[in-house]
Amino acid sequence: LSADTGAAGTGAADTGAAGTEAASVDDTQRTLVLRAASCVSCGSNLEWLRQLLADTGRADTGEADTGRADTGADTGAQADKLSYSQIDALAAQASPGAGGLLWAPWLAGERSPFTDANARGTLVGASHATGRAELSRAVMEGVAHSVRALLERVLTEAHPTELLVCGGVTKSAVWMQVLADVLGIPLTVAPDAENAGARGAALLAGQRSGLGWFDSLNPPGFAPRGRSFLPTADGPTRRLLERQHALHLKLHATLRETFRGLAEAEAEYSIERAREKV
């Protein structure tokens, strides 16, 4: 969960939320500083996308080896959704930048780095050329931009050389590479994700200011490490993603009043319909 440079952990929980955490130690006063931030909807964006694309045909999804390990066949309501591997294969077909698309992953509002219960998922830049592949990649990139926005708030002073990542996103090699490219930071999978929280708590409690077990936030061999993903070194791709991230950061301020107006209009409509039934 940490590194000497002020590392962070990022992950998608079962609720679809994701968060970033950073820890650093003041060497003068041995004061441990823990910063954390989380967004409302991350993994749930993929669930929404799987259902949205379920009935549009599956012949062109490819089923290529994208590095995701499916746990088994879908059952019940899941059977109508595209599989995670199919979404991965679609996203892998699209170029970086998703053909000029920006996706804001605020399907259930947002709480960080801004708070707005009225915010909603937003797709900007759709054209006649936009297909399922571009939409799939845009959703992955949109979540990655939101995670980067959190990191930029949390890691105000640290400049990590590596991030350990846990959660559902680590099951997708495609999404992990997208995340590395957008963040511009090497990522390493924390394979023992189920115990990541407990390990992090033990690491923090075991500092010299506490139980005295550890002398650093990155004791050798403490955290298991899995596959690593390096950000792209391709110059045009880096510049494209940087420009898109700058635009992503402006989206909420641009759309705040629109979100509020839509929420008020829907609420008024629901009230009027309810009155008709009385």
mmCIF file with all atom_site columns, C-alpha atoms in Angstrom, residues 85-265:
data_model
loop_
_atom_site.group_PDB
_atom_site.id
_atom_site.type_symbol
_atom_site.label_atom_id
_atom_site.label_alt_id
_atom_site.label_comp_id
_atom_site.label_asym_id
_atom_site.label_entity_id
_atom_site.label_seq_id
_atom_site.pdbx_PDB_ins_code
_atom_site.Cartn_x
_atom_site.Cartn_y
_atom_site.Cartn_z
_atom_site.occupancy
_atom_site.B_iso_or_equiv
_atom_site.pdbx_formal_charge
_atom_site.auth_seq_id
_atom_site.auth_comp_id
_atom_site.auth_asym_id
_atom_site.auth_atom_id
_atom_site.pdbx_PDB_model_num
ATOM 1   C CA . SER A 1 85  ? -13.578 -10.368 -21.246 1.00 0.00 ? 85  SER A CA 1
ATOM 2   C CA . GLN A 1 86  ? -15.854 -9.084  -23.985 1.00 0.00 ? 86  GLN A CA 1
ATOM 3   C CA . ILE A 1 87  ? -15.703 -5.548  -22.592 1.00 0.00 ? 87  ILE A CA 1
ATOM 4   C CA . ASP A 1 88  ? -11.910 -5.841  -22.369 1.00 0.00 ? 88  ASP A CA 1
ATOM 5   C CA . ALA A 1 89  ? -11.715 -7.016  -25.979 1.00 0.00 ? 89  ALA A CA 1
ATOM 6   C CA . LEU A 1 90  ? -13.876 -4.117  -27.137 1.00 0.00 ? 90  LEU A CA 1
ATOM 7   C CA . ALA A 1 91  ? -11.808 -1.535  -25.244 1.00 0.00 ? 91  ALA A CA 1
ATOM 8   C CA . ALA A 1 92  ? -8.597  -3.012  -26.649 1.00 0.00 ? 92  ALA A CA 1
ATOM 9   C CA . GLN A 1 93  ? -9.885  -2.392  -30.183 1.00 0.00 ? 93  GLN A CA 1
ATOM 10  C CA . ALA A 1 94  ? -10.159 1.380   -29.661 1.00 0.00 ? 94  ALA A CA 1
ATOM 11  C CA . SER A 1 95  ? -7.219  3.757   -29.786 1.00 0.00 ? 95  SER A CA 1
ATOM 12  C CA . PRO A 1 96  ? -6.092  5.835   -26.794 1.00 0.00 ? 96  PRO A CA 1
ATOM 13  C CA . GLY A 1 97  ? -8.449  8.739   -26.278 1.00 0.00 ? 97  GLY A CA 1
ATOM 14  C CA . ALA A 1 98  ? -11.375 6.573   -27.409 1.00 0.00 ? 98  ALA A CA 1
ATOM 15  C CA . GLY A 1 99  ? -11.786 8.419   -30.682 1.00 0.00 ? 99  GLY A CA 1
ATOM 16  C CA . GLY A 1 100 ? -12.192 11.812  -29.039 1.00 0.00 ? 100 GLY A CA 1
ATOM 17  C CA . LEU A 1 101 ? -14.545 10.773  -26.249 1.00 0.00 ? 101 LEU A CA 1
ATOM 18  C CA . LEU A 1 102 ? -14.609 11.920  -22.633 1.00 0.00 ? 102 LEU A CA 1
ATOM 19  C CA . TRP A 1 103 ? -16.611 9.965   -20.061 1.00 0.00 ? 103 TRP A CA 1
ATOM 20  C CA . ALA A 1 104 ? -17.466 11.390  -16.644 1.00 0.00 ? 104 ALA A CA 1
ATOM 21  C CA . PRO A 1 105 ? -18.161 8.358   -14.390 1.00 0.00 ? 105 PRO A CA 1
ATOM 22  C CA . TRP A 1 106 ? -20.552 10.077  -11.990 1.00 0.00 ? 106 TRP A CA 1
ATOM 23  C CA . LEU A 1 107 ? -23.448 7.630   -12.365 1.00 0.00 ? 107 LEU A CA 1
ATOM 24  C CA . ALA A 1 108 ? -24.544 8.061   -8.733  1.00 0.00 ? 108 ALA A CA 1
ATOM 25  C CA . GLY A 1 109 ? -23.290 11.574  -8.019  1.00 0.00 ? 109 GLY A CA 1
ATOM 26  C CA . GLU A 1 110 ? -19.835 12.311  -6.685  1.00 0.00 ? 110 GLU A CA 1
ATOM 27  C CA . ARG A 1 111 ? -18.151 13.004  -3.338  1.00 0.00 ? 111 ARG A CA 1
ATOM 28  C CA . SER A 1 112 ? -14.509 13.599  -4.227  1.00 0.00 ? 112 SER A CA 1
ATOM 29  C CA . PRO A 1 113 ? -12.702 15.618  -5.470  1.00 0.00 ? 113 PRO A CA 1
ATOM 30  C CA . PHE A 1 114 ? -15.983 17.550  -5.507  1.00 0.00 ? 114 PHE A CA 1
ATOM 31  C CA . THR A 1 115 ? -19.318 16.866  -3.829  1.00 0.00 ? 115 THR A CA 1
ATOM 32  C CA . ASP A 1 116 ? -22.457 16.907  -5.972  1.00 0.00 ? 116 ASP A CA 1
ATOM 33  C CA . ALA A 1 117 ? -25.337 14.498  -5.501  1.00 0.00 ? 117 ALA A CA 1
ATOM 34  C CA . ASN A 1 118 ? -26.856 15.727  -8.785  1.00 0.00 ? 118 ASN A CA 1
ATOM 35  C CA . ALA A 1 119 ? -23.835 14.896  -10.953 1.00 0.00 ? 119 ALA A CA 1
ATOM 36  C CA . ARG A 1 120 ? -24.430 12.112  -13.455 1.00 0.00 ? 120 ARG A CA 1
ATOM 37  C CA . GLY A 1 121 ? -22.500 10.090  -15.988 1.00 0.00 ? 121 GLY A CA 1
ATOM 38  C CA . THR A 1 122 ? -21.746 12.172  -19.057 1.00 0.00 ? 122 THR A CA 1
ATOM 39  C CA . LEU A 1 123 ? -20.380 11.283  -22.495 1.00 0.00 ? 123 LEU A CA 1
ATOM 40  C CA . VAL A 1 124 ? -18.796 14.120  -24.473 1.00 0.00 ? 124 VAL A CA 1
ATOM 41  C CA . GLY A 1 125 ? -17.670 13.884  -28.077 1.00 0.00 ? 125 GLY A CA 1
ATOM 42  C CA . ALA A 1 126 ? -19.894 11.139  -29.511 1.00 0.00 ? 126 ALA A CA 1
ATOM 43  C CA . SER A 1 127 ? -20.183 11.043  -33.294 1.00 0.00 ? 127 SER A CA 1
ATOM 44  C CA . HIS A 1 128 ? -21.371 8.726   -36.063 1.00 0.00 ? 128 HIS A CA 1
ATOM 45  C CA . ALA A 1 129 ? -17.993 7.010   -35.766 1.00 0.00 ? 129 ALA A CA 1
ATOM 46  C CA . THR A 1 130 ? -18.531 6.165   -32.093 1.00 0.00 ? 130 THR A CA 1
ATOM 47  C CA . GLY A 1 131 ? -19.070 2.461   -31.529 1.00 0.00 ? 131 GLY A CA 1
ATOM 48  C CA . ARG A 1 132 ? -19.045 -0.021  -28.711 1.00 0.00 ? 132 ARG A CA 1
ATOM 49  C CA . ALA A 1 133 ? -15.245 -0.235  -28.724 1.00 0.00 ? 133 ALA A CA 1
ATOM 50  C CA . GLU A 1 134 ? -14.829 3.511   -28.294 1.00 0.00 ? 134 GLU A CA 1
ATOM 51  C CA . LEU A 1 135 ? -17.493 3.631   -25.591 1.00 0.00 ? 135 LEU A CA 1
ATOM 52  C CA . SER A 1 136 ? -15.860 0.770   -23.687 1.00 0.00 ? 136 SER A CA 1
ATOM 53  C CA . ARG A 1 137 ? -12.468 2.438   -23.738 1.00 0.00 ? 137 ARG A CA 1
ATOM 54  C CA . ALA A 1 138 ? -13.947 5.832   -22.865 1.00 0.00 ? 138 ALA A CA 1
ATOM 55  C CA . VAL A 1 139 ? -15.553 4.372   -19.726 1.00 0.00 ? 139 VAL A CA 1
ATOM 56  C CA . MET A 1 140 ? -12.242 2.849   -18.624 1.00 0.00 ? 140 MET A CA 1
ATOM 57  C CA . GLU A 1 141 ? -10.368 6.060   -19.346 1.00 0.00 ? 141 GLU A CA 1
ATOM 58  C CA . GLY A 1 142 ? -13.010 8.185   -17.610 1.00 0.00 ? 142 GLY A CA 1
ATOM 59  C CA . VAL A 1 143 ? -12.651 6.177   -14.412 1.00 0.00 ? 143 VAL A CA 1
ATOM 60  C CA . ALA A 1 144 ? -8.864  6.480   -14.715 1.00 0.00 ? 144 ALA A CA 1
ATOM 61  C CA . HIS A 1 145 ? -9.126  10.263  -15.052 1.00 0.00 ? 145 HIS A CA 1
ATOM 62  C CA . SER A 1 146 ? -11.274 10.398  -11.910 1.00 0.00 ? 146 SER A CA 1
ATOM 63  C CA . VAL A 1 147 ? -8.736  8.301   -9.994  1.00 0.00 ? 147 VAL A CA 1
ATOM 64  C CA . ARG A 1 148 ? -5.969  10.617  -11.177 1.00 0.00 ? 148 ARG A CA 1
ATOM 65  C CA . ALA A 1 149 ? -7.977  13.624  -9.996  1.00 0.00 ? 149 ALA A CA 1
ATOM 66  C CA . LEU A 1 150 ? -8.123  12.031  -6.538  1.00 0.00 ? 150 LEU A CA 1
ATOM 67  C CA . LEU A 1 151 ? -4.389  11.325  -6.530  1.00 0.00 ? 151 LEU A CA 1
ATOM 68  C CA . GLU A 1 152 ? -3.637  14.919  -7.495  1.00 0.00 ? 152 GLU A CA 1
ATOM 69  C CA . ARG A 1 153 ? -5.554  16.071  -4.426  1.00 0.00 ? 153 ARG A CA 1
ATOM 70  C CA . VAL A 1 154 ? -4.064  13.490  -2.068  1.00 0.00 ? 154 VAL A CA 1
ATOM 71  C CA . LEU A 1 155 ? -0.459  13.467  -3.237  1.00 0.00 ? 155 LEU A CA 1
ATOM 72  C CA . THR A 1 156 ? 0.114   17.207  -3.110  1.00 0.00 ? 156 THR A CA 1
ATOM 73  C CA . GLU A 1 157 ? 3.744   16.887  -2.044  1.00 0.00 ? 157 GLU A CA 1
ATOM 74  C CA . ALA A 1 158 ? 4.782   13.313  -2.842  1.00 0.00 ? 158 ALA A CA 1
ATOM 75  C CA . HIS A 1 159 ? 5.815   12.087  -6.270  1.00 0.00 ? 159 HIS A CA 1
ATOM 76  C CA . PRO A 1 160 ? 5.454   8.304   -6.241  1.00 0.00 ? 160 PRO A CA 1
ATOM 77  C CA . THR A 1 161 ? 7.545   6.153   -8.513  1.00 0.00 ? 161 THR A CA 1
ATOM 78  C CA . GLU A 1 162 ? 5.136   3.232   -8.160  1.00 0.00 ? 162 GLU A CA 1
ATOM 79  C CA . LEU A 1 163 ? 1.586   2.548   -7.024  1.00 0.00 ? 163 LEU A CA 1
ATOM 80  C CA . LEU A 1 164 ? 0.297   -0.757  -5.671  1.00 0.00 ? 164 LEU A CA 1
ATOM 81  C CA . VAL A 1 165 ? -3.215  -1.443  -6.905  1.00 0.00 ? 165 VAL A CA 1
ATOM 82  C CA . CYS A 1 166 ? -5.874  -3.797  -5.570  1.00 0.00 ? 166 CYS A CA 1
ATOM 83  C CA . GLY A 1 167 ? -9.522  -4.426  -6.374  1.00 0.00 ? 167 GLY A CA 1
ATOM 84  C CA . GLY A 1 168 ? -11.538 -5.516  -9.376  1.00 0.00 ? 168 GLY A CA 1
ATOM 85  C CA . VAL A 1 169 ? -9.571  -3.403  -11.843 1.00 0.00 ? 169 VAL A CA 1
ATOM 86  C CA . THR A 1 170 ? -6.532  -5.641  -11.343 1.00 0.00 ? 170 THR A CA 1
ATOM 87  C CA . LYS A 1 171 ? -8.361  -8.512  -13.061 1.00 0.00 ? 171 LYS A CA 1
ATOM 88  C CA . SER A 1 172 ? -8.224  -6.639  -16.360 1.00 0.00 ? 172 SER A CA 1
ATOM 89  C CA . ALA A 1 173 ? -4.865  -6.170  -18.056 1.00 0.00 ? 173 ALA A CA 1
ATOM 90  C CA . VAL A 1 174 ? -6.519  -3.752  -20.481 1.00 0.00 ? 174 VAL A CA 1
ATOM 91  C CA . TRP A 1 175 ? -7.913  -1.519  -17.734 1.00 0.00 ? 175 TRP A CA 1
ATOM 92  C CA . MET A 1 176 ? -4.687  -1.659  -15.729 1.00 0.00 ? 176 MET A CA 1
ATOM 93  C CA . GLN A 1 177 ? -2.739  -0.464  -18.775 1.00 0.00 ? 177 GLN A CA 1
ATOM 94  C CA . VAL A 1 178 ? -5.271  2.321   -19.358 1.00 0.00 ? 178 VAL A CA 1
ATOM 95  C CA . LEU A 1 179 ? -4.894  3.348   -15.713 1.00 0.00 ? 179 LEU A CA 1
ATOM 96  C CA . ALA A 1 180 ? -1.093  3.364   -15.943 1.00 0.00 ? 180 ALA A CA 1
ATOM 97  C CA . ASP A 1 181 ? -1.208  5.429   -19.139 1.00 0.00 ? 181 ASP A CA 1
ATOM 98  C CA . VAL A 1 182 ? -3.597  8.030   -17.703 1.00 0.00 ? 182 VAL A CA 1
ATOM 99  C CA . LEU A 1 183 ? -1.800  8.291   -14.348 1.00 0.00 ? 183 LEU A CA 1
ATOM 100 C CA . GLY A 1 184 ? 1.636   8.281   -15.931 1.00 0.00 ? 184 GLY A CA 1
ATOM 101 C CA . ILE A 1 185 ? 2.907   6.161   -13.028 1.00 0.00 ? 185 ILE A CA 1
ATOM 102 C CA . PRO A 1 186 ? 4.084   2.528   -13.007 1.00 0.00 ? 186 PRO A CA 1
ATOM 103 C CA . LEU A 1 187 ? 1.489   0.251   -11.391 1.00 0.00 ? 187 LEU A CA 1
ATOM 104 C CA . THR A 1 188 ? 1.952   -3.078  -9.648  1.00 0.00 ? 188 THR A CA 1
ATOM 105 C CA . VAL A 1 189 ? -0.849  -5.446  -8.748  1.00 0.00 ? 189 VAL A CA 1
ATOM 106 C CA . ALA A 1 190 ? -1.207  -6.317  -5.063  1.00 0.00 ? 190 ALA A CA 1
ATOM 107 C CA . PRO A 1 191 ? -2.189  -9.981  -5.505  1.00 0.00 ? 191 PRO A CA 1
ATOM 108 C CA . ASP A 1 192 ? -3.316  -10.588 -1.922  1.00 0.00 ? 192 ASP A CA 1
ATOM 109 C CA . ALA A 1 193 ? -6.105  -8.029  -2.213  1.00 0.00 ? 193 ALA A CA 1
ATOM 110 C CA . GLU A 1 194 ? -8.314  -9.615  0.438   1.00 0.00 ? 194 GLU A CA 1
ATOM 111 C CA . ASN A 1 195 ? -5.737  -8.808  3.109   1.00 0.00 ? 195 ASN A CA 1
ATOM 112 C CA . ALA A 1 196 ? -4.538  -5.465  1.755   1.00 0.00 ? 196 ALA A CA 1
ATOM 113 C CA . GLY A 1 197 ? -6.535  -3.467  4.308   1.00 0.00 ? 197 GLY A CA 1
ATOM 114 C CA . ALA A 1 198 ? -5.319  -5.530  7.244   1.00 0.00 ? 198 ALA A CA 1
ATOM 115 C CA . ARG A 1 199 ? -1.741  -5.373  5.986   1.00 0.00 ? 199 ARG A CA 1
ATOM 116 C CA . GLY A 1 200 ? -1.952  -1.609  5.615   1.00 0.00 ? 200 GLY A CA 1
ATOM 117 C CA . ALA A 1 201 ? -3.343  -1.210  9.130   1.00 0.00 ? 201 ALA A CA 1
ATOM 118 C CA . ALA A 1 202 ? -0.535  -3.359  10.544  1.00 0.00 ? 202 ALA A CA 1
ATOM 119 C CA . LEU A 1 203 ? 2.040   -1.342  8.615   1.00 0.00 ? 203 LEU A CA 1
ATOM 120 C CA . LEU A 1 204 ? 0.756   1.960   9.971   1.00 0.00 ? 204 LEU A CA 1
ATOM 121 C CA . ALA A 1 205 ? 0.408   0.692   13.533  1.00 0.00 ? 205 ALA A CA 1
ATOM 122 C CA . GLY A 1 206 ? 3.862   -0.878  13.388  1.00 0.00 ? 206 GLY A CA 1
ATOM 123 C CA . GLN A 1 207 ? 5.768   2.353   12.733  1.00 0.00 ? 207 GLN A CA 1
ATOM 124 C CA . ARG A 1 208 ? 8.349   3.482   15.282  1.00 0.00 ? 208 ARG A CA 1
ATOM 125 C CA . SER A 1 209 ? 5.906   6.025   16.705  1.00 0.00 ? 209 SER A CA 1
ATOM 126 C CA . GLY A 1 210 ? 3.546   3.129   17.477  1.00 0.00 ? 210 GLY A CA 1
ATOM 127 C CA . LEU A 1 211 ? 4.412   -0.512  18.014  1.00 0.00 ? 211 LEU A CA 1
ATOM 128 C CA . GLY A 1 212 ? 7.917   -0.113  16.668  1.00 0.00 ? 212 GLY A CA 1
ATOM 129 C CA . TRP A 1 213 ? 7.881   -3.066  14.267  1.00 0.00 ? 213 TRP A CA 1
ATOM 130 C CA . PHE A 1 214 ? 8.990   -1.169  11.172  1.00 0.00 ? 214 PHE A CA 1
ATOM 131 C CA . ASP A 1 215 ? 11.437  1.605   10.351  1.00 0.00 ? 215 ASP A CA 1
ATOM 132 C CA . SER A 1 216 ? 9.804   2.619   7.073   1.00 0.00 ? 216 SER A CA 1
ATOM 133 C CA . LEU A 1 217 ? 6.561   2.524   5.147   1.00 0.00 ? 217 LEU A CA 1
ATOM 134 C CA . ASN A 1 218 ? 8.065   0.040   2.723   1.00 0.00 ? 218 ASN A CA 1
ATOM 135 C CA . PRO A 1 219 ? 9.707   -2.777  4.725   1.00 0.00 ? 219 PRO A CA 1
ATOM 136 C CA . PRO A 1 220 ? 11.324  -5.374  2.422   1.00 0.00 ? 220 PRO A CA 1
ATOM 137 C CA . GLY A 1 221 ? 9.063   -8.296  1.589   1.00 0.00 ? 221 GLY A CA 1
ATOM 138 C CA . PHE A 1 222 ? 6.093   -6.952  3.514   1.00 0.00 ? 222 PHE A CA 1
ATOM 139 C CA . ALA A 1 223 ? 3.662   -6.591  0.596   1.00 0.00 ? 223 ALA A CA 1
ATOM 140 C CA . PRO A 1 224 ? 3.425   -9.268  -2.125  1.00 0.00 ? 224 PRO A CA 1
ATOM 141 C CA . ARG A 1 225 ? 3.718   -7.992  -5.668  1.00 0.00 ? 225 ARG A CA 1
ATOM 142 C CA . GLY A 1 226 ? 2.169   -9.226  -8.885  1.00 0.00 ? 226 GLY A CA 1
ATOM 143 C CA . ARG A 1 227 ? 2.268   -8.088  -12.493 1.00 0.00 ? 227 ARG A CA 1
ATOM 144 C CA . SER A 1 228 ? 3.512   -4.578  -13.263 1.00 0.00 ? 228 SER A CA 1
ATOM 145 C CA . PHE A 1 229 ? 2.238   -2.099  -15.865 1.00 0.00 ? 229 PHE A CA 1
ATOM 146 C CA . LEU A 1 230 ? 4.397   0.719   -17.197 1.00 0.00 ? 230 LEU A CA 1
ATOM 147 C CA . PRO A 1 231 ? 2.829   3.884   -18.599 1.00 0.00 ? 231 PRO A CA 1
ATOM 148 C CA . THR A 1 232 ? 3.168   4.315   -22.328 1.00 0.00 ? 232 THR A CA 1
ATOM 149 C CA . ALA A 1 233 ? 6.332   5.950   -23.576 1.00 0.00 ? 233 ALA A CA 1
ATOM 150 C CA . ASP A 1 234 ? 4.645   7.005   -26.824 1.00 0.00 ? 234 ASP A CA 1
ATOM 151 C CA . GLY A 1 235 ? 4.840   10.790  -27.036 1.00 0.00 ? 235 GLY A CA 1
ATOM 152 C CA . PRO A 1 236 ? 1.619   11.474  -28.997 1.00 0.00 ? 236 PRO A CA 1
ATOM 153 C CA . THR A 1 237 ? -0.378  9.205   -26.670 1.00 0.00 ? 237 THR A CA 1
ATOM 154 C CA . ARG A 1 238 ? 1.041   10.900  -23.558 1.00 0.00 ? 238 ARG A CA 1
ATOM 155 C CA . ARG A 1 239 ? 0.202   14.349  -24.913 1.00 0.00 ? 239 ARG A CA 1
ATOM 156 C CA . LEU A 1 240 ? -3.304  13.288  -25.926 1.00 0.00 ? 240 LEU A CA 1
ATOM 157 C CA . LEU A 1 241 ? -4.105  11.831  -22.498 1.00 0.00 ? 241 LEU A CA 1
ATOM 158 C CA . GLU A 1 242 ? -2.676  14.891  -20.740 1.00 0.00 ? 242 GLU A CA 1
ATOM 159 C CA . ARG A 1 243 ? -4.917  17.194  -22.777 1.00 0.00 ? 243 ARG A CA 1
ATOM 160 C CA . GLN A 1 244 ? -7.934  15.001  -22.145 1.00 0.00 ? 244 GLN A CA 1
ATOM 161 C CA . HIS A 1 245 ? -7.221  14.953  -18.410 1.00 0.00 ? 245 HIS A CA 1
ATOM 162 C CA . ALA A 1 246 ? -7.127  18.746  -18.331 1.00 0.00 ? 246 ALA A CA 1
ATOM 163 C CA . LEU A 1 247 ? -10.528 18.772  -20.047 1.00 0.00 ? 247 LEU A CA 1
ATOM 164 C CA . HIS A 1 248 ? -11.874 16.129  -17.646 1.00 0.00 ? 248 HIS A CA 1
ATOM 165 C CA . LEU A 1 249 ? -11.000 18.358  -14.693 1.00 0.00 ? 249 LEU A CA 1
ATOM 166 C CA . LYS A 1 250 ? -13.147 21.148  -16.150 1.00 0.00 ? 250 LYS A CA 1
ATOM 167 C CA . LEU A 1 251 ? -16.228 19.021  -16.862 1.00 0.00 ? 251 LEU A CA 1
ATOM 168 C CA . HIS A 1 252 ? -18.011 19.330  -13.524 1.00 0.00 ? 252 HIS A CA 1
ATOM 169 C CA . ALA A 1 253 ? -17.673 23.096  -13.259 1.00 0.00 ? 253 ALA A CA 1
ATOM 170 C CA . THR A 1 254 ? -19.001 23.373  -16.819 1.00 0.00 ? 254 THR A CA 1
ATOM 171 C CA . LEU A 1 255 ? -21.975 21.062  -16.189 1.00 0.00 ? 255 LEU A CA 1
ATOM 172 C CA . ARG A 1 256 ? -22.844 21.792  -12.538 1.00 0.00 ? 256 ARG A CA 1
ATOM 173 C CA . GLU A 1 257 ? -25.856 23.984  -13.328 1.00 0.00 ? 257 GLU A CA 1
ATOM 174 C CA . THR A 1 258 ? -27.048 21.563  -16.003 1.00 0.00 ? 258 THR A CA 1
ATOM 175 C CA . PHE A 1 259 ? -26.986 18.700  -13.494 1.00 0.00 ? 259 PHE A CA 1
ATOM 176 C CA . ARG A 1 260 ? -28.928 20.744  -10.972 1.00 0.00 ? 260 ARG A CA 1
ATOM 177 C CA . GLY A 1 261 ? -31.480 21.837  -13.565 1.00 0.00 ? 261 GLY A CA 1
ATOM 178 C CA . LEU A 1 262 ? -32.050 18.257  -14.729 1.00 0.00 ? 262 LEU A CA 1
ATOM 179 C CA . ALA A 1 263 ? -32.496 17.054  -11.141 1.00 0.00 ? 263 ALA A CA 1
ATOM 180 C CA . GLU A 1 264 ? -34.996 19.828  -10.359 1.00 0.00 ? 264 GLU A CA 1
ATOM 181 C CA . ALA A 1 265 ? -36.974 19.213  -13.543 1.00 0.00 ? 265 ALA A CA 1
#
